[in-house]
Amino acid sequence: MTTQQCNNNRRDFLKYLAASPLCNALAGLEFAHASTEAGQRITSPDQAIDIFDLKATASEVLPPAHYGYMATGVNADKTLRANREAFENYYLRSTRLVNVRQIDTRVNIFGEEWPTPIVIAPVGSQKAFHSDGELATARAAQKLNHLQILSTVSSTPIEQVAEARGAPVWFQLYTLGGWPGVRKMLRRAEAAGCPAVALTVDLPTSSAPARHTLQRAIRLDSRDCAVCHEGSGVAARQKPMFEGIAADERDRRGMALTWDFLEQLRQETQMKVLVKGIVTAEDAERCVEYGVDGIIVSNHGGRADDSGRGAIDSLAEVAPAVNGRATLLMDSGIRRGTDILKALALGADAIMIGRPYLWGLGSFGQAGVERALQILRDEFKIAMEFAGTRSIREIGPDSIGMV
Ligand SMILES: Cc1cc2nc3c(=O)[nH]c(=O)nc-3n(C[C@H](O)[C@H](O)[C@H](O)COP(=O)(O)O)c2cc1C
């Protein structure tokens, strides 16, 4: 056969292949692979291959405005995207010939042992995603024994969440309500047995005007929102933690969020104090000087400042500055078990997830939250097996490299 004939035959074969249903199916698969984070709509939690199937489902099941509230970043969602993209700059350096039959994923946080380093991040208004809201999350947390942090703007009171969790949760604090309001919330958290309070510092002012993805989603939503809202905006309903706090005291900008506030917070409570939203070494060092017990490296899941930097890169900067002097948590962009391993290799003691469990909650309530947690637990264990790291202690700087 001449080269020409050969080329003709090859062209004919490719033409045949391109027209065949098999090829279309493969092309579809390849496309799906190219957008690996697209996920597929599913009808039961056990069908979720990874958490992106829960995302795809939540995006179809939830009203557009409510999904938009969950999904939004700020402006063009640059920080949100950077949170995912930054993980790609790190690769895993696996150690071979290690007996990985026994993998120990346990971590110890403030003297308490947890089966995994996966913590449930504080998220407000969870009834916007499922009628059981924070109670569904708490029941899932109880079933799989995860640490849960409750938001100041929770749609369920802390007393009920602690009861559903069957154990104390941590409390996340916004400075809404001024000191009189903050004191009321601290006393409630203490009475509910909270061992720790996380002060969120990355929203010194409201980022609502910059949440453009949310604003666009609201335009697509033609429902009568009076059913779930008293005022305007997705999260406008009166929050149970504000009970007894006068309406005009609830403005978070009424009180400057400064180091003085942190200083006083430490004096106001016996709870462990963490600062959530730190992204630089300088601020982390100052937190340590102010005697905080923990630091949460976070950019609020890309919903606060439009920095365009991934939180995993902030962790790489912050962890050496902290150098073990405070408990270090990280969130924003964790979507896979390998992401967790990377964060721990960079120095985090534990990680937190926000949207991944919300996707489960929005899709299937408690069962969906359980599925999201289980997927990430399973993936993390497998990541540890392949990395040749048998315990959290064995995950370290050598476990990763930079592309
Ligand atoms: C819908 C939504 C509401 C949130 N509400 C709060 C909140 O009330 N307080 C807070 O400190 N962080 C809040 N966060 C930020 C989360 O605690 C966490 O930092 C973030 O979701 C982690 O990023 P991820 O969603 O990429 O996992 C919220 C996040 C989302 C998605």
Short mmCIF file of C-alpha atoms and ligand atoms in Angstrom, two decimals:
data_model
loop_
_atom_site.label_atom_id
_atom_site.label_comp_id
_atom_site.label_asym_id
_atom_site.label_seq_id
_atom_site.Cartn_x
_atom_site.Cartn_y
_atom_site.Cartn_z
CA MET A 1 0.00 0.00 0.00
CA THR A 2 1.36 3.44 -0.91
CA THR A 3 1.59 6.22 1.68
CA GLN A 4 -1.24 8.01 -0.17
CA GLN A 5 -3.53 4.94 0.04
CA CYS A 6 -2.64 4.53 3.66
CA ASN A 7 -3.55 8.15 4.42
CA ASN A 8 -6.83 7.79 2.52
CA ASN A 9 -7.75 4.66 4.48
CA ARG A 10 -6.90 6.42 7.73
CA ARG A 11 -9.03 9.43 6.75
CA ASP A 12 -11.97 7.16 5.86
CA PHE A 13 -11.66 5.33 9.16
CA LEU A 14 -11.59 8.60 11.13
CA LYS A 15 -14.63 9.83 9.19
CA TYR A 16 -16.46 6.60 10.04
CA LEU A 17 -15.45 6.91 13.67
CA ALA A 18 -16.51 10.53 13.91
CA ALA A 19 -19.99 9.64 12.64
CA SER A 20 -20.47 6.61 14.93
CA PRO A 21 -22.49 6.79 18.18
CA LEU A 22 -19.52 5.26 20.03
CA CYS A 23 -17.38 8.21 19.11
CA ASN A 24 -20.03 10.64 20.27
CA ALA A 25 -20.21 8.88 23.60
CA LEU A 26 -16.44 8.98 23.96
CA ALA A 27 -16.33 12.63 22.96
CA GLY A 28 -18.94 13.30 25.61
CA LEU A 29 -16.83 11.52 28.19
CA GLU A 30 -13.76 13.40 27.13
CA PHE A 31 -15.67 16.64 27.45
CA ALA A 32 -16.87 15.66 30.89
CA HIS A 33 -13.29 14.89 31.81
CA ALA A 34 -12.15 18.27 30.55
CA SER A 35 -14.60 19.93 32.92
CA THR A 36 -14.00 17.51 35.78
CA GLU A 37 -15.75 19.72 38.27
CA ALA A 38 -19.06 19.86 36.40
CA GLY A 39 -20.60 16.77 38.04
CA GLN A 40 -23.84 15.09 37.02
CA ARG A 41 -27.36 15.40 38.37
CA ILE A 42 -28.21 12.39 40.57
CA THR A 43 -31.34 11.15 42.30
CA SER A 44 -29.94 9.61 45.49
CA PRO A 45 -26.88 10.41 47.63
CA ASP A 46 -25.21 7.04 47.04
CA GLN A 47 -24.98 7.82 43.30
CA ALA A 48 -22.51 10.63 43.95
CA ILE A 49 -19.14 9.70 42.50
CA ASP A 50 -17.53 12.80 43.88
CA ILE A 51 -18.83 15.92 45.55
CA PHE A 52 -19.34 17.61 42.19
CA ASP A 53 -22.34 15.35 41.55
CA LEU A 54 -23.88 16.86 44.69
CA LYS A 55 -23.03 20.31 43.35
CA ALA A 56 -24.70 19.61 39.99
CA THR A 57 -27.77 18.30 41.80
CA ALA A 58 -28.00 21.23 44.24
CA SER A 59 -27.73 23.67 41.36
CA GLU A 60 -30.80 22.10 39.75
CA VAL A 61 -32.84 21.40 42.86
CA LEU A 62 -32.47 24.73 44.66
CA PRO A 63 -34.22 27.95 43.67
CA PRO A 64 -31.79 30.06 41.60
CA ALA A 65 -31.48 32.80 44.23
CA HIS A 66 -30.72 30.34 47.00
CA TYR A 67 -28.17 28.46 44.90
CA GLY A 68 -26.74 31.82 43.88
CA TYR A 69 -26.30 32.78 47.55
CA MET A 70 -24.33 29.57 48.08
CA ALA A 71 -22.28 29.76 44.90
CA THR A 72 -21.40 33.41 44.76
CA GLY A 73 -17.96 34.92 45.13
CA VAL A 74 -17.36 38.64 44.66
CA ASN A 75 -17.21 40.67 41.45
CA ALA A 76 -15.98 38.29 38.73
CA ASP A 77 -15.46 35.49 41.30
CA LYS A 78 -11.70 35.76 40.88
CA THR A 79 -10.81 34.69 44.44
CA LEU A 80 -13.33 31.87 44.24
CA ARG A 81 -11.65 30.52 41.11
CA ALA A 82 -8.17 31.10 42.49
CA ASN A 83 -9.08 28.93 45.48
CA ARG A 84 -9.44 25.93 43.16
CA GLU A 85 -6.73 26.78 40.67
CA ALA A 86 -4.06 27.27 43.33
CA PHE A 87 -4.31 23.60 44.37
CA GLU A 88 -3.08 22.67 40.89
CA ASN A 89 0.29 24.27 41.68
CA TYR A 90 1.04 21.54 44.20
CA TYR A 91 1.64 17.90 43.42
CA LEU A 92 2.00 14.89 45.68
CA ARG A 93 5.36 13.26 46.30
CA SER A 94 4.37 9.69 47.08
CA THR A 95 6.56 7.41 49.16
CA ARG A 96 6.63 3.82 47.87
CA LEU A 97 7.03 0.44 49.57
CA VAL A 98 5.20 1.47 52.70
CA ASN A 99 2.73 -0.90 54.33
CA VAL A 100 -0.47 1.15 54.10
CA ARG A 101 -2.95 -1.48 55.32
CA GLN A 102 -3.62 0.57 58.45
CA ILE A 103 -4.32 4.24 57.89
CA ASP A 104 -4.92 6.48 60.89
CA THR A 105 -6.72 9.71 59.95
CA ARG A 106 -7.33 10.88 63.53
CA VAL A 107 -6.44 14.39 64.63
CA ASN A 108 -6.38 16.08 68.01
CA ILE A 109 -7.76 19.61 68.28
CA PHE A 110 -7.49 21.35 71.65
CA GLY A 111 -7.17 18.01 73.39
CA GLU A 112 -10.18 16.45 71.68
CA GLU A 113 -9.78 13.57 69.27
CA TRP A 114 -11.61 13.55 65.93
CA PRO A 115 -11.70 10.71 63.39
CA THR A 116 -10.69 12.98 60.51
CA PRO A 117 -9.29 16.49 59.99
CA ILE A 118 -12.49 17.51 58.15
CA VAL A 119 -14.36 20.24 60.01
CA ILE A 120 -17.78 21.66 59.09
CA ALA A 121 -17.31 25.38 58.44
CA PRO A 122 -19.79 27.95 59.73
CA VAL A 123 -22.40 28.84 57.14
CA GLY A 124 -25.32 31.16 57.75
CA SER A 125 -28.96 30.69 56.75
CA GLN A 126 -28.83 26.96 56.09
CA LYS A 127 -32.63 26.75 55.93
CA ALA A 128 -32.22 28.45 52.55
CA PHE A 129 -30.80 25.11 51.34
CA HIS A 130 -33.04 22.63 53.13
CA SER A 131 -35.97 23.01 55.51
CA ASP A 132 -34.01 21.16 58.25
CA GLY A 133 -31.09 23.58 57.81
CA GLU A 134 -28.43 23.44 60.52
CA LEU A 135 -30.25 20.56 62.26
CA ALA A 136 -29.66 18.29 59.25
CA THR A 137 -26.00 19.30 59.26
CA ALA A 138 -25.76 18.64 63.00
CA ARG A 139 -27.32 15.18 62.70
CA ALA A 140 -24.90 14.27 59.91
CA ALA A 141 -22.02 15.63 62.01
CA GLN A 142 -23.18 13.48 64.90
CA LYS A 143 -23.49 10.35 62.79
CA LEU A 144 -19.98 10.64 61.37
CA ASN A 145 -18.49 12.49 64.35
CA HIS A 146 -17.29 15.74 62.82
CA LEU A 147 -16.57 19.01 64.52
CA GLN A 148 -19.23 21.55 63.51
CA ILE A 149 -18.97 25.32 63.76
CA LEU A 150 -22.21 27.28 63.95
CA SER A 151 -22.55 30.68 62.30
CA THR A 152 -23.72 33.83 64.11
CA VAL A 153 -26.30 34.15 61.33
CA SER A 154 -27.49 30.57 61.68
CA SER A 155 -31.17 30.04 60.90
CA THR A 156 -31.44 27.71 63.91
CA PRO A 157 -30.66 28.60 67.55
CA ILE A 158 -27.43 27.23 69.01
CA GLU A 159 -29.27 25.39 71.79
CA GLN A 160 -31.22 23.32 69.26
CA VAL A 161 -28.16 22.65 67.10
CA ALA A 162 -26.12 21.44 70.08
CA GLU A 163 -28.98 19.12 71.02
CA ALA A 164 -29.23 17.70 67.48
CA ARG A 165 -25.44 17.33 67.35
CA GLY A 166 -25.54 15.51 70.69
CA ALA A 167 -22.40 17.41 71.71
CA PRO A 168 -21.27 21.02 71.86
CA VAL A 169 -20.50 22.79 68.60
CA TRP A 170 -18.06 25.69 68.17
CA PHE A 171 -19.48 29.16 67.68
CA GLN A 172 -18.48 31.57 64.91
CA LEU A 173 -18.71 35.22 65.88
CA TYR A 174 -19.52 38.32 63.87
CA THR A 175 -19.39 41.58 65.75
CA LEU A 176 -23.00 42.37 64.95
CA GLY A 177 -24.82 43.81 67.91
CA GLY A 178 -21.95 45.75 69.45
CA TRP A 179 -20.53 44.57 72.77
CA PRO A 180 -23.95 44.22 74.42
CA GLY A 181 -25.05 41.92 71.59
CA VAL A 182 -21.74 40.08 71.39
CA ARG A 183 -21.82 39.42 75.14
CA LYS A 184 -25.32 37.99 74.86
CA MET A 185 -24.21 35.65 72.07
CA LEU A 186 -21.05 34.61 73.94
CA ARG A 187 -23.10 33.76 77.05
CA ARG A 188 -25.48 31.66 74.96
CA ALA A 189 -22.57 29.85 73.30
CA GLU A 190 -20.96 29.18 76.67
CA ALA A 191 -24.23 27.94 78.14
CA ALA A 192 -24.58 25.57 75.17
CA GLY A 193 -21.18 24.13 76.10
CA CYS A 194 -19.12 25.61 73.23
CA PRO A 195 -15.44 25.08 73.93
CA ALA A 196 -14.29 27.54 71.25
CA VAL A 197 -15.30 30.70 69.45
CA ALA A 198 -14.02 31.66 65.99
CA LEU A 199 -14.01 35.39 65.30
CA THR A 200 -14.45 36.04 61.58
CA VAL A 201 -12.32 39.00 60.55
CA ASP A 202 -12.50 38.98 56.76
CA LEU A 203 -15.76 40.92 56.48
CA PRO A 204 -14.96 44.25 58.14
CA THR A 205 -17.70 45.60 55.93
CA SER A 206 -20.43 43.94 53.90
CA SER A 207 -19.39 42.31 50.63
CA ALA A 208 -23.03 42.03 49.54
CA PRO A 209 -22.80 44.78 46.89
CA ALA A 210 -19.96 42.87 45.21
CA ARG A 211 -21.74 39.49 45.15
CA HIS A 212 -22.57 39.81 41.50
CA THR A 213 -23.16 36.11 40.85
CA LEU A 214 -25.83 36.21 43.55
CA GLN A 215 -27.38 39.37 42.12
CA ARG A 216 -27.61 37.77 38.68
CA ALA A 217 -29.12 34.61 40.16
CA ILE A 218 -31.77 36.69 41.93
CA ARG A 219 -32.79 38.13 38.55
CA LEU A 220 -33.45 34.60 37.30
CA ASP A 221 -35.67 33.81 40.28
CA SER A 222 -39.27 34.73 39.70
CA ARG A 223 -40.68 33.12 42.88
CA ASP A 224 -42.47 35.08 45.58
CA CYS A 225 -39.73 35.33 48.20
CA ALA A 226 -42.07 36.52 50.94
CA VAL A 227 -42.39 32.85 51.97
CA CYS A 228 -38.87 32.70 53.32
CA HIS A 229 -37.89 36.32 53.74
CA GLU A 230 -39.12 39.08 55.94
CA GLY A 231 -37.04 41.79 54.36
CA SER A 232 -35.08 41.94 51.14
CA GLY A 233 -32.12 39.71 50.31
CA VAL A 234 -31.58 35.99 50.66
CA ALA A 235 -30.45 36.06 54.29
CA ALA A 236 -32.79 38.74 55.52
CA ARG A 237 -34.96 36.77 57.94
CA GLN A 238 -34.46 37.50 61.62
CA LYS A 239 -31.67 35.33 63.03
CA PRO A 240 -32.20 33.36 66.25
CA MET A 241 -28.81 34.41 67.66
CA PHE A 242 -29.97 38.05 67.54
CA GLU A 243 -32.84 37.39 69.90
CA GLY A 244 -32.84 40.06 72.57
CA ILE A 245 -30.52 42.29 70.52
CA ALA A 246 -32.12 45.54 69.41
CA ALA A 247 -32.55 45.89 65.64
CA ASP A 248 -30.49 49.10 65.49
CA GLU A 249 -27.61 47.35 67.29
CA ARG A 250 -27.25 44.61 64.73
CA ASP A 251 -25.21 46.54 62.19
CA ARG A 252 -21.76 44.95 62.13
CA ARG A 253 -20.20 48.25 61.03
CA GLY A 254 -21.40 49.79 64.26
CA MET A 255 -18.27 48.42 65.90
CA ALA A 256 -14.81 48.52 64.32
CA LEU A 257 -13.26 45.10 63.91
CA THR A 258 -9.74 45.81 65.16
CA TRP A 259 -7.00 44.21 67.30
CA ASP A 260 -8.58 45.97 70.31
CA PHE A 261 -11.73 43.97 69.75
CA LEU A 262 -9.71 40.75 69.69
CA GLU A 263 -7.92 41.74 72.88
CA GLN A 264 -11.18 42.38 74.64
CA LEU A 265 -12.77 39.20 73.28
CA ARG A 266 -10.06 37.17 74.99
CA GLN A 267 -10.92 38.84 78.26
CA GLU A 268 -14.66 38.38 77.79
CA THR A 269 -14.66 34.60 77.50
CA GLN A 270 -13.00 31.47 78.78
CA MET A 271 -13.65 29.75 75.45
CA LYS A 272 -10.68 29.09 73.19
CA VAL A 273 -10.41 31.94 70.69
CA LEU A 274 -9.66 31.42 67.02
CA VAL A 275 -9.40 34.08 64.33
CA LYS A 276 -10.99 33.13 61.02
CA GLY A 277 -9.98 34.84 57.79
CA ILE A 278 -6.22 35.36 58.17
CA VAL A 279 -4.30 35.38 54.87
CA THR A 280 -0.86 36.91 55.63
CA ALA A 281 2.14 35.98 57.77
CA GLU A 282 2.16 39.40 59.47
CA ASP A 283 -1.42 39.10 60.67
CA ALA A 284 -0.83 35.51 61.77
CA GLU A 285 2.18 36.56 63.84
CA ARG A 286 0.18 39.33 65.43
CA CYS A 287 -2.59 36.85 66.25
CA VAL A 288 -0.01 34.72 68.05
CA GLU A 289 1.24 37.81 69.94
CA TYR A 290 -2.34 38.49 71.00
CA GLY A 291 -2.46 34.99 72.45
CA VAL A 292 -5.07 33.42 70.19
CA ASP A 293 -5.49 29.68 70.47
CA GLY A 294 -6.10 29.11 66.79
CA ILE A 295 -5.90 30.68 63.35
CA ILE A 296 -8.13 29.79 60.43
CA VAL A 297 -6.53 30.63 57.10
CA SER A 298 -9.52 31.48 54.93
CA ASN A 299 -10.81 33.95 52.39
CA HIS A 300 -14.42 33.10 53.22
CA GLY A 301 -14.67 30.79 50.23
CA GLY A 302 -13.93 33.72 47.90
CA ARG A 303 -16.89 35.72 49.25
CA ALA A 304 -14.99 38.52 51.00
CA ASP A 305 -12.08 40.43 49.45
CA ASP A 306 -11.40 40.31 45.72
CA SER A 307 -7.76 39.34 46.32
CA GLY A 308 -7.48 36.78 43.56
CA ARG A 309 -5.21 34.63 45.71
CA GLY A 310 -6.01 31.01 46.52
CA ALA A 311 -6.27 30.22 50.23
CA ILE A 312 -3.82 27.31 49.91
CA ASP A 313 -1.16 29.87 48.88
CA SER A 314 -2.05 31.98 51.92
CA LEU A 315 -1.57 28.86 54.05
CA ALA A 316 1.89 28.34 52.54
CA GLU A 317 2.78 31.85 53.74
CA VAL A 318 1.07 31.70 57.12
CA ALA A 319 2.10 28.25 58.39
CA PRO A 320 5.86 28.96 58.73
CA ALA A 321 5.05 32.22 60.55
CA VAL A 322 2.82 30.43 63.06
CA ASN A 323 5.32 27.60 63.39
CA GLY A 324 3.17 25.49 65.69
CA ARG A 325 2.43 28.34 68.15
CA ALA A 326 -1.32 28.14 67.50
CA THR A 327 -3.68 25.53 66.12
CA LEU A 328 -3.91 26.09 62.38
CA LEU A 329 -7.00 25.40 60.28
CA MET A 330 -7.56 26.22 56.64
CA ASP A 331 -10.56 26.46 54.33
CA SER A 332 -11.67 27.83 50.95
CA GLY A 333 -11.57 25.59 47.93
CA ILE A 334 -11.15 22.13 49.49
CA ARG A 335 -12.98 19.74 47.16
CA ARG A 336 -11.00 16.49 47.15
CA GLY A 337 -9.09 14.22 49.47
CA THR A 338 -5.84 15.23 47.81
CA ASP A 339 -6.61 18.89 48.60
CA ILE A 340 -6.83 17.94 52.27
CA LEU A 341 -3.49 16.16 52.07
CA LYS A 342 -1.89 19.18 50.44
CA ALA A 343 -3.21 21.51 53.16
CA LEU A 344 -1.94 19.24 55.92
CA ALA A 345 1.44 18.95 54.17
CA LEU A 346 1.67 22.74 54.19
CA GLY A 347 1.09 22.82 57.94
CA ALA A 348 -2.66 22.86 58.63
CA ASP A 349 -3.78 20.81 61.65
CA ALA A 350 -7.23 20.42 60.12
CA ILE A 351 -9.29 21.78 57.22
CA MET A 352 -12.82 23.03 56.90
CA ILE A 353 -15.37 22.63 54.15
CA GLY A 354 -18.20 25.00 53.30
CA ARG A 355 -19.91 24.49 49.95
CA PRO A 356 -19.23 20.73 49.64
CA TYR A 357 -21.55 19.90 52.54
CA LEU A 358 -24.02 22.59 51.44
CA TRP A 359 -24.29 20.84 48.08
CA GLY A 360 -25.20 17.67 49.96
CA LEU A 361 -27.63 19.55 52.20
CA GLY A 362 -29.35 21.27 49.28
CA SER A 363 -29.64 18.04 47.31
CA PHE A 364 -30.69 15.52 49.95
CA GLY A 365 -30.77 17.11 53.42
CA GLN A 366 -28.99 15.17 56.18
CA ALA A 367 -28.26 12.18 53.91
CA GLY A 368 -26.57 14.50 51.43
CA VAL A 369 -24.37 16.07 54.11
CA GLU A 370 -23.39 12.57 55.24
CA ARG A 371 -22.54 11.61 51.68
CA ALA A 372 -20.40 14.72 51.16
CA LEU A 373 -18.48 14.02 54.36
CA GLN A 374 -18.08 10.33 53.53
CA ILE A 375 -16.79 11.04 50.01
CA LEU A 376 -14.12 13.38 51.33
CA ARG A 377 -13.19 10.99 54.16
CA ASP A 378 -12.82 8.10 51.70
CA GLU A 379 -10.84 10.21 49.23
CA PHE A 380 -8.55 11.49 51.96
CA LYS A 381 -7.83 7.98 53.22
CA ILE A 382 -7.02 6.81 49.70
CA ALA A 383 -4.81 9.87 49.18
CA MET A 384 -2.91 8.95 52.34
CA GLU A 385 -2.54 5.34 51.20
CA PHE A 386 -1.09 6.35 47.85
CA ALA A 387 1.15 8.98 49.43
CA GLY A 388 2.55 6.31 51.74
CA THR A 389 1.59 8.32 54.82
CA ARG A 390 0.05 6.09 57.49
CA SER A 391 -0.86 8.77 60.01
CA ILE A 392 -1.41 12.53 60.01
CA ARG A 393 2.01 12.88 61.67
CA GLU A 394 3.63 11.37 58.59
CA ILE A 395 2.17 14.04 56.29
CA GLY A 396 4.73 16.84 56.02
CA PRO A 397 6.49 19.24 53.69
CA ASP A 398 8.09 16.31 51.84
CA SER A 399 4.63 14.98 50.91
CA ILE A 400 4.18 17.70 48.28
CA GLY A 401 6.12 19.68 45.72
CA MET A 402 5.38 22.73 43.60
CA VAL A 403 4.75 22.52 39.89
C1 LIG B 1 -23.43 30.28 51.76
C2 LIG B 1 -22.26 30.56 52.66
C3 LIG B 1 -22.48 31.21 53.86
C4 LIG B 1 -21.40 31.46 54.72
N1 LIG B 1 -21.65 32.02 55.94
C5 LIG B 1 -20.61 32.24 56.78
C6 LIG B 1 -20.83 32.78 58.08
O1 LIG B 1 -21.96 33.04 58.48
N2 LIG B 1 -19.75 32.98 58.87
C7 LIG B 1 -18.46 32.69 58.47
O2 LIG B 1 -17.51 32.90 59.21
N3 LIG B 1 -18.24 32.15 57.25
C8 LIG B 1 -19.26 31.90 56.41
N4 LIG B 1 -19.03 31.33 55.20
C9 LIG B 1 -17.65 30.94 54.85
C10 LIG B 1 -17.36 29.51 55.32
O3 LIG B 1 -17.26 29.44 56.71
C11 LIG B 1 -16.04 29.00 54.75
O4 LIG B 1 -15.02 29.89 55.08
C12 LIG B 1 -16.08 28.81 53.24
O5 LIG B 1 -17.33 28.34 52.81
C13 LIG B 1 -15.00 27.81 52.84
O6 LIG B 1 -14.86 27.76 51.45
P1 LIG B 1 -15.55 26.65 50.53
O7 LIG B 1 -17.00 26.99 50.45
O8 LIG B 1 -14.83 26.82 49.26
O9 LIG B 1 -15.32 25.30 51.18
C14 LIG B 1 -20.08 31.07 54.33
C15 LIG B 1 -19.89 30.41 53.13
C16 LIG B 1 -20.95 30.13 52.30
C17 LIG B 1 -20.70 29.39 51.02
#
